[in-house]
Amino acid sequence: MFSKVLIANRGEIALRVIRACKELGVATVAVHSTADSDAMHVRMADESVCIGPPSSTDSYLNVAAIIAACEITGAEAVHPGYGFLSENAAFVQVLEDHGITFIGPSAEHIRMMGDKITAKETMINLGVPCVPGSPGGVPTLKEAHLISDEMGFPVIVKATAGGGGRGMKLALTKNDLDEAFGSARSESKAAFGNDEVYIEKYLQKPRHIEVQIFGDGKGRAVHLGERDCSLQRRHQKVFEEAPGPTITKELREKIGSTCAEAVADIGYSGAGTIEFLYEDGEFFFIEMNTRLQVEHPVTETIFRVDLVKEQLRVASGEEMTFKQEELEIRGHSIEVRINAEKLPNFTPCPGKITTFHAPGGLGVRMDSALYAGYSIPPYYDSLIGKLIVSGTSRPAALARLRRALGELIVDGVDTTTPLFHALLDEKDIQTGNYDIHWLEKWLDKNVQK
Ligand code: ADP
């Protein structure tokens, strides 16, 4: 095991990694921007290094500063969390060149999956079913029309470098295609510096089902079932649950083993998530995330495992402790993302927290870096906490979620908590009857002006 690990992230995920390190007896180094000097991850780590000004480009994305922080503190490995540098192959390469271990997959695998066209091609070759679409990039509008006419509308134009729901545009009919193609390209160019796009059939009522996999980097891999993350706003998840309410044991074993075999085949190392759209009993691959997901705690809860400790073990050269035959689901788990945002328009709402009370009790986990007196800076993501509950059944987990939400107190800023209170009153949420478009439609009718 490593003796010292640097966490190249902030907020709840930095705390999450620090917790795993502490339990394994690993010393921790936090990095922070000047805006985060008072952040909880800095307090909880054994050491901390300021790596730059507030803007994440100059701090949390500043590779040279992070390498320098490793060298100053003698950290042997870096855990990237999610976001920031977690899927940056060039960063992994630089770490390697400095003899520092990246806690995650190889640069080659990150590169392979980071480009969505290459990812789809790889998955098709590995026998994973994909969403029907263009065989590769679509360079011209003329080709976009040819492919879409052949496939039939609606279609979705997607950025090959895309992420976080950006660079993705829907064309319901042929008349929308010029606009969708142009804006997907320009949005992608602006966000990712790459304007390559591809086209997929737009699925009308799918669920977002993703499979958690874990590989030992030596050709062995397991799956840890699925998460249903269909409740999304602007292609971003807000409520996640495991197991998926519509996924049977047989389906889980089938798609799970397909995924585990695929990543075993390429010698994948560490945690990863293979995302699918699921419609009428069929799975269609959309992308793979080569890192820990925000919603990993629901999987940890139902399988009673610690994914971050396993990442640390495997990255340090120890054997993977997960064995497929021992991974068994117990109960049901739900996560809701608490954001500092003001309804109805989800406007970011940074500011000073005057009171904070985290819910507790049996079956409740609150992953958050908040504390009373803390000022949420305006520079970063608005996620301020993840409330994760479990129960012996889905109804029990829903009842616990309602109870736990009632205990959560965040004064000083607006949060998305009222949204979840309202959702719990909905029959479709109670019965698990929702697809990826459900929340947008519900928000249009009930919340957004
Ligand atoms: P990102 O990397 O930006 O998150 P994804 O490819 O993972 O993009 O897609 C995010 C979400 O967008 C999906 O969960 C789904 O809601 C929607 N989406 C993506 N592809 C399609 C498609 N072909 N048809 C319908 N919805 C889609």
CSV table of C-alpha atoms and ligand atoms in Angstrom, one decimal:
chain,number,residue,atom,x,y,z
A,1,MET,CA,0.0,0.0,0.0
A,2,PHE,CA,1.1,3.6,-0.6
A,3,SER,CA,2.4,5.6,2.4
A,4,LYS,CA,1.2,9.0,1.1
A,5,VAL,CA,-1.5,9.9,-1.5
A,6,LEU,CA,-2.3,13.3,-2.9
A,7,ILE,CA,-5.9,14.1,-3.7
A,8,ALA,CA,-6.2,16.3,-6.8
A,9,ASN,CA,-9.8,17.4,-6.1
A,10,ARG,CA,-12.0,19.4,-3.7
A,11,GLY,CA,-15.3,19.1,-1.9
A,12,GLU,CA,-17.1,16.0,-0.9
A,13,ILE,CA,-15.1,13.7,-3.2
A,14,ALA,CA,-11.8,14.9,-1.8
A,15,LEU,CA,-13.2,14.0,1.7
A,16,ARG,CA,-14.4,10.7,0.4
A,17,VAL,CA,-10.9,9.7,-0.7
A,18,ILE,CA,-9.3,11.1,2.5
A,19,ARG,CA,-11.6,8.8,4.5
A,20,ALA,CA,-10.6,5.7,2.6
A,21,CYS,CA,-6.9,6.6,2.9
A,22,LYS,CA,-7.2,7.1,6.7
A,23,GLU,CA,-8.9,3.7,7.1
A,24,LEU,CA,-6.0,2.1,5.2
A,25,GLY,CA,-3.4,4.0,7.2
A,26,VAL,CA,-2.3,6.1,4.2
A,27,ALA,CA,-1.2,9.7,4.8
A,28,THR,CA,-3.0,12.3,2.8
A,29,VAL,CA,-2.2,15.5,1.0
A,30,ALA,CA,-4.9,18.0,0.0
A,31,VAL,CA,-4.4,20.6,-2.7
A,32,HIS,CA,-6.5,23.7,-2.9
A,33,SER,CA,-7.0,27.0,-4.6
A,34,THR,CA,-6.7,30.3,-2.7
A,35,ALA,CA,-10.6,30.3,-2.7
A,36,ASP,CA,-10.6,27.0,-0.8
A,37,SER,CA,-8.1,27.7,2.1
A,38,ASP,CA,-10.9,27.2,4.6
A,39,ALA,CA,-12.4,24.1,2.8
A,40,MET,CA,-13.1,21.0,4.8
A,41,HIS,CA,-10.9,18.7,2.7
A,42,VAL,CA,-7.9,20.9,3.6
A,43,ARG,CA,-8.7,20.5,7.3
A,44,MET,CA,-9.1,16.8,7.1
A,45,ALA,CA,-6.0,16.0,5.2
A,46,ASP,CA,-2.6,15.5,7.0
A,47,GLU,CA,-1.0,18.1,4.8
A,48,SER,CA,-2.1,20.7,2.3
A,49,VAL,CA,-0.6,22.6,-0.6
A,50,CYS,CA,-2.0,25.7,-2.2
A,51,ILE,CA,-1.8,25.2,-6.0
A,52,GLY,CA,-3.1,28.5,-7.4
A,53,PRO,CA,-5.8,31.1,-7.7
A,54,PRO,CA,-9.6,30.4,-7.7
A,55,SER,CA,-10.0,29.6,-11.4
A,56,SER,CA,-9.8,25.9,-11.8
A,57,THR,CA,-7.7,26.2,-14.9
A,58,ASP,CA,-5.0,27.8,-12.8
A,59,SER,CA,-5.4,25.4,-9.8
A,60,TYR,CA,-7.3,22.1,-9.9
A,61,LEU,CA,-6.4,21.7,-13.6
A,62,ASN,CA,-2.9,23.0,-13.2
A,63,VAL,CA,-0.8,19.9,-13.9
A,64,ALA,CA,2.6,21.5,-13.2
A,65,ALA,CA,1.4,22.8,-9.7
A,66,ILE,CA,0.0,19.3,-8.8
A,67,ILE,CA,3.3,17.6,-9.8
A,68,ALA,CA,5.2,20.1,-7.8
A,69,ALA,CA,2.9,19.5,-4.8
A,70,CYS,CA,3.6,15.7,-5.1
A,71,GLU,CA,7.3,16.4,-5.1
A,72,ILE,CA,7.3,18.8,-2.2
A,73,THR,CA,5.3,16.4,0.0
A,74,GLY,CA,6.7,13.1,-1.3
A,75,ALA,CA,3.3,11.8,-2.3
A,76,GLU,CA,3.7,8.6,-4.2
A,77,ALA,CA,0.3,8.5,-5.9
A,78,VAL,CA,-2.6,10.8,-7.0
A,79,HIS,CA,-6.3,10.1,-6.7
A,80,PRO,CA,-8.1,12.4,-9.1
A,81,GLY,CA,-11.7,12.0,-7.8
A,82,TYR,CA,-14.2,12.8,-10.6
A,83,GLY,CA,-14.2,15.7,-12.9
A,84,PHE,CA,-11.1,17.9,-13.2
A,85,LEU,CA,-8.1,15.8,-14.3
A,86,SER,CA,-9.8,12.4,-13.7
A,87,GLU,CA,-10.1,11.5,-17.4
A,88,ASN,CA,-7.1,13.4,-18.7
A,89,ALA,CA,-4.7,11.0,-20.4
A,90,ALA,CA,-1.9,13.6,-20.7
A,91,PHE,CA,-2.0,14.1,-16.9
A,92,VAL,CA,-1.6,10.4,-16.4
A,93,GLN,CA,1.4,10.4,-18.7
A,94,VAL,CA,3.1,13.3,-16.9
A,95,LEU,CA,2.6,11.5,-13.6
A,96,GLU,CA,4.1,8.4,-15.0
A,97,ASP,CA,7.1,10.3,-16.3
A,98,HIS,CA,7.6,11.6,-12.8
A,99,GLY,CA,7.3,8.2,-11.2
A,100,ILE,CA,4.0,9.0,-9.5
A,101,THR,CA,1.2,6.5,-9.6
A,102,PHE,CA,-2.2,7.5,-11.0
A,103,ILE,CA,-5.0,5.9,-9.1
A,104,GLY,CA,-7.1,4.8,-12.1
A,105,PRO,CA,-6.7,3.2,-15.4
A,106,SER,CA,-3.9,3.6,-17.9
A,107,ALA,CA,-3.5,6.6,-20.2
A,108,GLU,CA,-4.2,4.3,-23.1
A,109,HIS,CA,-7.6,3.2,-21.7
A,110,ILE,CA,-8.6,6.8,-20.8
A,111,ARG,CA,-7.7,7.9,-24.3
A,112,MET,CA,-9.6,5.0,-25.8
A,113,MET,CA,-12.8,5.8,-23.9
A,114,GLY,CA,-12.5,9.6,-23.8
A,115,ASP,CA,-13.0,9.8,-27.5
A,116,LYS,CA,-16.6,8.6,-27.8
A,117,ILE,CA,-16.3,7.4,-31.4
A,118,THR,CA,-13.3,5.3,-30.5
A,119,ALA,CA,-15.1,4.1,-27.4
A,120,LYS,CA,-18.1,3.0,-29.5
A,121,GLU,CA,-15.9,1.2,-32.0
A,122,THR,CA,-14.0,-0.6,-29.2
A,123,MET,CA,-17.3,-1.7,-27.5
A,124,ILE,CA,-18.7,-2.9,-30.8
A,125,ASN,CA,-15.6,-5.0,-31.3
A,126,LEU,CA,-15.9,-6.3,-27.8
A,127,GLY,CA,-19.5,-7.5,-28.4
A,128,VAL,CA,-21.2,-4.7,-26.4
A,129,PRO,CA,-24.5,-3.5,-28.0
A,130,CYS,CA,-24.4,0.2,-29.0
A,131,VAL,CA,-27.0,2.9,-30.0
A,132,PRO,CA,-27.5,2.8,-33.8
A,133,GLY,CA,-25.6,5.7,-35.4
A,134,SER,CA,-23.0,6.9,-37.8
A,135,PRO,CA,-20.0,4.6,-38.0
A,136,GLY,CA,-17.6,7.4,-37.1
A,137,GLY,CA,-17.3,11.1,-37.1
A,138,VAL,CA,-19.6,13.1,-39.4
A,139,PRO,CA,-17.6,15.9,-41.0
A,140,THR,CA,-20.1,17.6,-43.2
A,141,LEU,CA,-23.8,18.7,-43.1
A,142,LYS,CA,-24.4,16.8,-46.3
A,143,GLU,CA,-23.2,13.6,-44.7
A,144,ALA,CA,-25.3,14.4,-41.6
A,145,HIS,CA,-28.4,14.5,-43.8
A,146,LEU,CA,-27.6,11.3,-45.6
A,147,ILE,CA,-27.0,9.4,-42.4
A,148,SER,CA,-30.0,10.8,-40.6
A,149,ASP,CA,-32.4,10.2,-43.6
A,150,GLU,CA,-31.2,6.6,-43.7
A,151,MET,CA,-31.6,6.1,-39.9
A,152,GLY,CA,-34.8,8.1,-39.6
A,153,PHE,CA,-35.6,11.0,-37.3
A,154,PRO,CA,-35.3,12.0,-34.5
A,155,VAL,CA,-31.5,11.9,-34.2
A,156,ILE,CA,-29.1,13.4,-31.7
A,157,VAL,CA,-25.8,15.1,-32.8
A,158,LYS,CA,-23.1,14.4,-30.2
A,159,ALA,CA,-19.6,15.7,-29.6
A,160,THR,CA,-17.0,13.0,-29.7
A,161,ALA,CA,-15.1,14.8,-27.0
A,162,GLY,CA,-18.4,15.6,-25.1
A,163,GLY,CA,-19.1,15.3,-21.4
A,164,GLY,CA,-21.4,16.7,-18.8
A,165,GLY,CA,-24.2,16.9,-21.3
A,166,ARG,CA,-22.5,19.5,-23.4
A,167,GLY,CA,-22.1,19.4,-27.2
A,168,MET,CA,-25.3,17.3,-27.6
A,169,LYS,CA,-28.2,18.5,-29.8
A,170,LEU,CA,-31.5,17.0,-30.7
A,171,ALA,CA,-33.0,17.1,-34.2
A,172,LEU,CA,-36.6,16.0,-34.1
A,173,THR,CA,-37.1,16.4,-37.8
A,174,LYS,CA,-35.0,17.1,-40.9
A,175,ASN,CA,-35.7,20.8,-40.5
A,176,ASP,CA,-33.9,20.9,-37.2
A,177,LEU,CA,-30.7,19.1,-38.4
A,178,ASP,CA,-28.8,22.2,-39.8
A,179,GLU,CA,-29.2,24.0,-36.5
A,180,ALA,CA,-28.4,20.9,-34.3
A,181,PHE,CA,-25.3,20.1,-36.4
A,182,GLY,CA,-24.0,23.6,-36.3
A,183,SER,CA,-24.6,24.2,-32.6
A,184,ALA,CA,-23.2,20.8,-31.5
A,185,ARG,CA,-20.1,21.6,-33.4
A,186,SER,CA,-19.6,25.1,-32.1
A,187,GLU,CA,-20.5,24.2,-28.5
A,188,SER,CA,-18.0,21.3,-28.6
A,189,LYS,CA,-15.3,23.5,-30.1
A,190,ALA,CA,-15.8,26.1,-27.4
A,191,ALA,CA,-16.0,23.6,-24.5
A,192,PHE,CA,-13.5,20.9,-25.6
A,193,GLY,CA,-11.4,22.5,-28.4
A,194,ASN,CA,-12.6,19.8,-30.8
A,195,ASP,CA,-15.6,20.1,-33.1
A,196,GLU,CA,-15.9,16.5,-34.3
A,197,VAL,CA,-19.4,15.2,-33.9
A,198,TYR,CA,-21.3,11.9,-34.6
A,199,ILE,CA,-24.9,11.1,-35.0
A,200,GLU,CA,-27.1,8.6,-33.1
A,201,LYS,CA,-30.7,7.5,-33.3
A,202,TYR,CA,-32.5,9.5,-30.6
A,203,LEU,CA,-34.2,7.0,-28.3
A,204,GLN,CA,-37.7,8.2,-27.2
A,205,LYS,CA,-38.3,6.7,-23.8
A,206,PRO,CA,-35.1,5.0,-22.6
A,207,ARG,CA,-33.8,4.7,-19.1
A,208,HIS,CA,-30.2,5.5,-18.3
A,209,ILE,CA,-28.7,2.3,-16.9
A,210,GLU,CA,-25.0,2.1,-16.1
A,211,VAL,CA,-22.9,-0.8,-15.0
A,212,GLN,CA,-20.2,-0.5,-12.4
A,213,ILE,CA,-17.1,-2.5,-13.3
A,214,PHE,CA,-13.8,-3.1,-11.6
A,215,GLY,CA,-10.7,-4.5,-13.2
A,216,ASP,CA,-7.4,-5.7,-11.7
A,217,GLY,CA,-5.3,-4.6,-14.8
A,218,LYS,CA,-4.2,-8.2,-15.3
A,219,GLY,CA,-7.2,-9.6,-17.2
A,220,ARG,CA,-9.6,-10.2,-14.3
A,221,ALA,CA,-12.7,-8.0,-13.9
A,222,VAL,CA,-16.0,-8.0,-12.0
A,223,HIS,CA,-19.3,-6.1,-12.3
A,224,LEU,CA,-21.2,-4.6,-9.4
A,225,GLY,CA,-24.6,-4.5,-11.0
A,226,GLU,CA,-26.3,-1.4,-12.3
A,227,ARG,CA,-27.5,2.0,-11.3
A,228,ASP,CA,-30.6,3.7,-12.7
A,229,CYS,CA,-29.8,7.4,-13.3
A,230,SER,CA,-32.7,8.2,-15.5
A,231,LEU,CA,-33.9,11.2,-13.5
A,232,GLN,CA,-31.9,14.0,-15.3
A,233,ARG,CA,-32.1,17.7,-15.9
A,234,ARG,CA,-30.2,18.9,-19.0
A,235,HIS,CA,-28.6,15.5,-19.3
A,236,GLN,CA,-27.3,15.7,-15.8
A,237,LYS,CA,-28.2,13.2,-13.1
A,238,VAL,CA,-30.0,14.4,-10.0
A,239,PHE,CA,-31.4,11.2,-8.4
A,240,GLU,CA,-29.8,7.7,-8.7
A,241,GLU,CA,-30.8,4.3,-7.5
A,242,ALA,CA,-29.5,0.8,-7.3
A,243,PRO,CA,-30.6,-1.8,-8.2
A,244,GLY,CA,-32.5,-0.5,-11.2
A,245,PRO,CA,-36.3,-0.9,-10.6
A,246,THR,CA,-36.8,-2.5,-14.0
A,247,ILE,CA,-33.7,-4.7,-14.2
A,248,THR,CA,-34.2,-8.4,-13.4
A,249,LYS,CA,-31.6,-10.7,-12.0
A,250,GLU,CA,-31.2,-12.4,-15.4
A,251,LEU,CA,-30.8,-9.1,-17.2
A,252,ARG,CA,-28.3,-7.9,-14.6
A,253,GLU,CA,-26.2,-11.0,-15.0
A,254,LYS,CA,-26.3,-10.8,-18.7
A,255,ILE,CA,-25.3,-7.2,-19.2
A,256,GLY,CA,-23.0,-7.3,-16.2
A,257,SER,CA,-21.0,-10.2,-17.4
A,258,THR,CA,-20.9,-8.7,-21.0
A,259,CYS,CA,-19.3,-5.6,-19.4
A,260,ALA,CA,-16.9,-7.4,-17.1
A,261,GLU,CA,-15.7,-9.6,-20.0
A,262,ALA,CA,-15.2,-6.6,-22.2
A,263,VAL,CA,-13.0,-4.7,-19.7
A,264,ALA,CA,-11.2,-7.9,-18.7
A,265,ASP,CA,-10.3,-8.4,-22.4
A,266,ILE,CA,-8.5,-5.1,-22.6
A,267,GLY,CA,-6.8,-5.5,-19.2
A,268,TYR,CA,-8.6,-2.5,-17.7
A,269,SER,CA,-7.5,-1.5,-14.2
A,270,GLY,CA,-9.6,0.1,-11.4
A,271,ALA,CA,-13.1,1.4,-11.3
A,272,GLY,CA,-15.1,2.3,-14.4
A,273,THR,CA,-18.7,2.7,-15.5
A,274,ILE,CA,-20.3,1.6,-18.7
A,275,GLU,CA,-23.3,3.7,-19.6
A,276,PHE,CA,-26.3,2.4,-21.5
A,277,LEU,CA,-29.7,3.6,-22.6
A,278,TYR,CA,-32.2,0.8,-21.9
A,279,GLU,CA,-35.4,0.6,-23.9
A,280,ASP,CA,-37.9,-2.3,-24.5
A,281,GLY,CA,-35.6,-4.9,-22.9
A,282,GLU,CA,-32.5,-3.8,-24.9
A,283,PHE,CA,-29.3,-2.2,-23.8
A,284,PHE,CA,-27.5,0.4,-26.0
A,285,PHE,CA,-24.0,1.5,-25.0
A,286,ILE,CA,-23.5,5.3,-25.0
A,287,GLU,CA,-20.2,5.9,-23.2
A,288,MET,CA,-17.7,4.7,-20.6
A,289,ASN,CA,-16.4,6.7,-17.7
A,290,THR,CA,-12.9,5.7,-16.7
A,291,ARG,CA,-13.2,6.9,-13.1
A,292,LEU,CA,-15.2,6.9,-10.0
A,293,GLN,CA,-18.7,8.2,-10.5
A,294,VAL,CA,-20.5,10.8,-8.3
A,295,GLU,CA,-23.2,8.2,-7.7
A,296,HIS,CA,-20.8,5.4,-6.6
A,297,PRO,CA,-22.2,5.3,-3.0
A,298,VAL,CA,-25.4,3.6,-4.0
A,299,THR,CA,-23.4,0.6,-5.4
A,300,GLU,CA,-21.2,0.6,-2.3
A,301,THR,CA,-24.3,0.5,-0.2
A,302,ILE,CA,-26.1,-2.5,-1.8
A,303,PHE,CA,-22.9,-4.5,-2.2
A,304,ARG,CA,-21.4,-3.4,1.2
A,305,VAL,CA,-18.0,-2.6,-0.4
A,306,ASP,CA,-15.6,0.3,-0.5
A,307,LEU,CA,-14.8,1.2,-4.1
A,308,VAL,CA,-12.2,3.8,-3.2
A,309,LYS,CA,-10.2,1.4,-0.9
A,310,GLU,CA,-10.3,-1.1,-3.7
A,311,GLN,CA,-9.0,1.5,-6.1
A,312,LEU,CA,-6.1,2.2,-3.7
A,313,ARG,CA,-5.4,-1.5,-3.3
A,314,VAL,CA,-5.3,-2.3,-7.0
A,315,ALA,CA,-3.3,0.9,-7.9
A,316,SER,CA,-0.7,0.1,-5.3
A,317,GLY,CA,-0.2,-3.4,-6.8
A,318,GLU,CA,-2.2,-5.4,-4.3
A,319,GLU,CA,-4.6,-8.1,-5.5
A,320,MET,CA,-8.2,-7.1,-6.2
A,321,THR,CA,-10.3,-8.4,-3.3
A,322,PHE,CA,-13.6,-8.4,-5.3
A,323,LYS,CA,-14.8,-11.8,-6.4
A,324,GLN,CA,-17.8,-12.0,-8.6
A,325,GLU,CA,-19.4,-14.9,-6.7
A,326,GLU,CA,-19.2,-13.0,-3.4
A,327,LEU,CA,-20.8,-9.8,-4.8
A,328,GLU,CA,-24.4,-10.0,-3.8
A,329,ILE,CA,-27.0,-7.3,-3.7
A,330,ARG,CA,-28.8,-6.6,-0.4
A,331,GLY,CA,-31.6,-4.1,-0.2
A,332,HIS,CA,-32.0,-0.9,-2.2
A,333,SER,CA,-30.2,2.4,-2.2
A,334,ILE,CA,-31.0,5.9,-3.5
A,335,GLU,CA,-28.8,9.0,-3.8
A,336,VAL,CA,-30.0,12.6,-4.3
A,337,ARG,CA,-27.7,15.4,-5.3
A,338,ILE,CA,-28.0,18.5,-3.1
A,339,ASN,CA,-26.9,21.5,-5.1
A,340,ALA,CA,-26.6,25.1,-3.9
A,341,GLU,CA,-29.1,26.3,-6.5
A,342,LYS,CA,-32.3,28.3,-6.4
A,343,LEU,CA,-35.5,26.9,-7.9
A,344,PRO,CA,-37.3,27.3,-10.2
A,345,ASN,CA,-34.4,27.9,-12.6
A,346,PHE,CA,-31.6,26.1,-10.7
A,347,THR,CA,-29.6,29.3,-10.5
A,348,PRO,CA,-26.3,28.7,-8.7
A,349,CYS,CA,-26.5,30.1,-5.2
A,350,PRO,CA,-23.0,30.4,-3.6
A,351,GLY,CA,-22.8,32.1,-0.2
A,352,LYS,CA,-22.2,31.6,3.5
A,353,ILE,CA,-23.7,28.7,5.3
A,354,THR,CA,-25.1,29.8,8.7
A,355,THR,CA,-26.5,26.5,9.9
A,356,PHE,CA,-25.8,23.0,8.7
A,357,HIS,CA,-27.2,19.8,10.0
A,358,ALA,CA,-26.6,16.5,8.2
A,359,PRO,CA,-29.3,13.8,8.5
A,360,GLY,CA,-28.2,10.6,10.3
A,361,GLY,CA,-29.6,7.4,11.8
A,362,LEU,CA,-29.8,3.9,10.4
A,363,GLY,CA,-29.3,3.6,6.6
A,364,VAL,CA,-28.3,7.2,6.0
A,365,ARG,CA,-25.1,8.5,4.6
A,366,MET,CA,-24.3,12.1,3.9
A,367,ASP,CA,-21.2,12.8,1.8
A,368,SER,CA,-20.6,16.5,2.1
A,369,ALA,CA,-17.8,18.9,2.8
A,370,LEU,CA,-20.1,21.6,4.3
A,371,TYR,CA,-20.0,23.1,7.7
A,372,ALA,CA,-21.7,26.0,9.5
A,373,GLY,CA,-19.7,29.2,8.8
A,374,TYR,CA,-18.3,27.9,5.5
A,375,SER,CA,-18.7,30.1,2.4
A,376,ILE,CA,-19.5,28.2,-0.8
A,377,PRO,CA,-17.2,29.9,-3.4
A,378,PRO,CA,-18.8,30.9,-6.7
A,379,TYR,CA,-16.1,29.3,-8.9
A,380,TYR,CA,-16.9,25.6,-8.9
A,381,ASP,CA,-19.7,23.0,-9.3
A,382,SER,CA,-22.8,23.7,-7.2
A,383,LEU,CA,-22.9,20.1,-5.7
A,384,ILE,CA,-22.7,20.6,-1.9
A,385,GLY,CA,-23.7,17.2,-0.7
A,386,LYS,CA,-25.0,13.8,-1.6
A,387,LEU,CA,-27.6,12.2,0.5
A,388,ILE,CA,-27.5,8.4,0.2
A,389,VAL,CA,-30.1,6.2,1.9
A,390,SER,CA,-30.7,2.5,2.0
A,391,GLY,CA,-33.5,0.2,2.9
A,392,THR,CA,-34.4,-3.5,2.8
A,393,SER,CA,-36.7,-2.7,-0.2
A,394,ARG,CA,-37.3,0.2,-2.6
A,395,PRO,CA,-40.3,1.5,-0.6
A,396,ALA,CA,-38.3,1.3,2.6
A,397,ALA,CA,-35.5,3.3,1.0
A,398,LEU,CA,-38.0,5.9,-0.3
A,399,ALA,CA,-39.5,6.3,3.2
A,400,ARG,CA,-36.0,6.7,4.6
A,401,LEU,CA,-35.2,9.3,2.0
A,402,ARG,CA,-38.3,11.3,3.0
A,403,ARG,CA,-37.3,11.1,6.6
A,404,ALA,CA,-33.7,12.0,6.0
A,405,LEU,CA,-34.5,15.0,3.7
A,406,GLY,CA,-36.7,16.3,6.6
A,407,GLU,CA,-33.7,16.3,8.9
A,408,LEU,CA,-31.3,18.1,6.5
A,409,ILE,CA,-30.8,21.7,7.4
A,410,VAL,CA,-28.8,24.1,5.2
A,411,ASP,CA,-29.4,27.7,6.1
A,412,GLY,CA,-27.8,30.7,4.3
A,413,VAL,CA,-28.1,29.5,0.6
A,414,ASP,CA,-30.9,27.9,-1.4
A,415,THR,CA,-30.6,24.2,-2.2
A,416,THR,CA,-32.3,21.7,-4.4
A,417,THR,CA,-33.8,19.9,-1.4
A,418,PRO,CA,-37.4,21.1,-2.1
A,419,LEU,CA,-37.3,19.4,-5.5
A,420,PHE,CA,-36.8,16.0,-3.8
A,421,HIS,CA,-39.6,16.5,-1.3
A,422,ALA,CA,-41.9,17.2,-4.3
A,423,LEU,CA,-40.6,14.3,-6.3
A,424,LEU,CA,-41.3,11.9,-3.4
A,425,ASP,CA,-45.0,12.8,-3.7
A,426,GLU,CA,-45.2,11.7,-7.3
A,427,LYS,CA,-46.7,8.3,-8.0
A,428,ASP,CA,-44.3,7.6,-10.9
A,429,ILE,CA,-41.3,8.1,-8.5
A,430,GLN,CA,-43.0,5.9,-5.9
A,431,THR,CA,-43.5,3.1,-8.5
A,432,GLY,CA,-40.2,3.6,-10.4
A,433,ASN,CA,-42.0,4.5,-13.6
A,434,TYR,CA,-39.8,7.1,-15.2
A,435,ASP,CA,-37.5,7.4,-18.2
A,436,ILE,CA,-34.7,10.0,-19.1
A,437,HIS,CA,-37.3,12.6,-20.2
A,438,TRP,CA,-39.6,12.3,-17.2
A,439,LEU,CA,-38.0,14.9,-15.0
A,440,GLU,CA,-37.7,17.6,-17.8
A,441,LYS,CA,-41.4,17.2,-18.5
A,442,TRP,CA,-42.3,17.3,-14.8
A,443,LEU,CA,-40.2,20.4,-14.3
A,444,ASP,CA,-41.8,22.1,-17.2
A,445,LYS,CA,-45.2,21.5,-15.7
A,446,ASN,CA,-44.5,22.0,-12.1
A,447,VAL,CA,-41.4,24.1,-11.4
A,448,GLN,CA,-39.7,25.9,-14.3
A,449,LYS,CA,-41.2,29.1,-15.6
B,1,ADP,P1,-22.2,13.1,-21.5
B,1,ADP,O1,-20.9,12.5,-21.6
B,1,ADP,O2,-22.2,14.5,-21.9
B,1,ADP,O3,-22.8,12.9,-20.1
B,1,ADP,P2,-23.8,10.9,-22.6
B,1,ADP,O4,-23.4,10.3,-23.9
B,1,ADP,O5,-23.4,10.1,-21.4
B,1,ADP,O6,-23.2,12.3,-22.6
B,1,ADP,O7,-25.3,11.2,-22.5
B,1,ADP,C1,-25.9,11.8,-21.4
B,1,ADP,C2,-27.4,11.7,-21.5
B,1,ADP,O8,-27.9,12.2,-22.7
B,1,ADP,C3,-27.9,10.3,-21.4
B,1,ADP,O9,-28.0,9.8,-20.1
B,1,ADP,C4,-29.3,10.5,-22.0
B,1,ADP,O10,-30.2,11.1,-21.1
B,1,ADP,C5,-29.1,11.5,-23.1
B,1,ADP,N1,-28.7,10.8,-24.4
B,1,ADP,C6,-27.5,10.5,-24.9
B,1,ADP,N2,-27.6,9.8,-26.1
B,1,ADP,C7,-28.9,9.7,-26.4
B,1,ADP,C8,-29.6,9.1,-27.4
B,1,ADP,N3,-29.0,8.4,-28.5
B,1,ADP,N4,-31.0,9.1,-27.4
B,1,ADP,C9,-31.6,9.7,-26.3
B,1,ADP,N5,-31.0,10.3,-25.3
B,1,ADP,C10,-29.6,10.3,-25.3
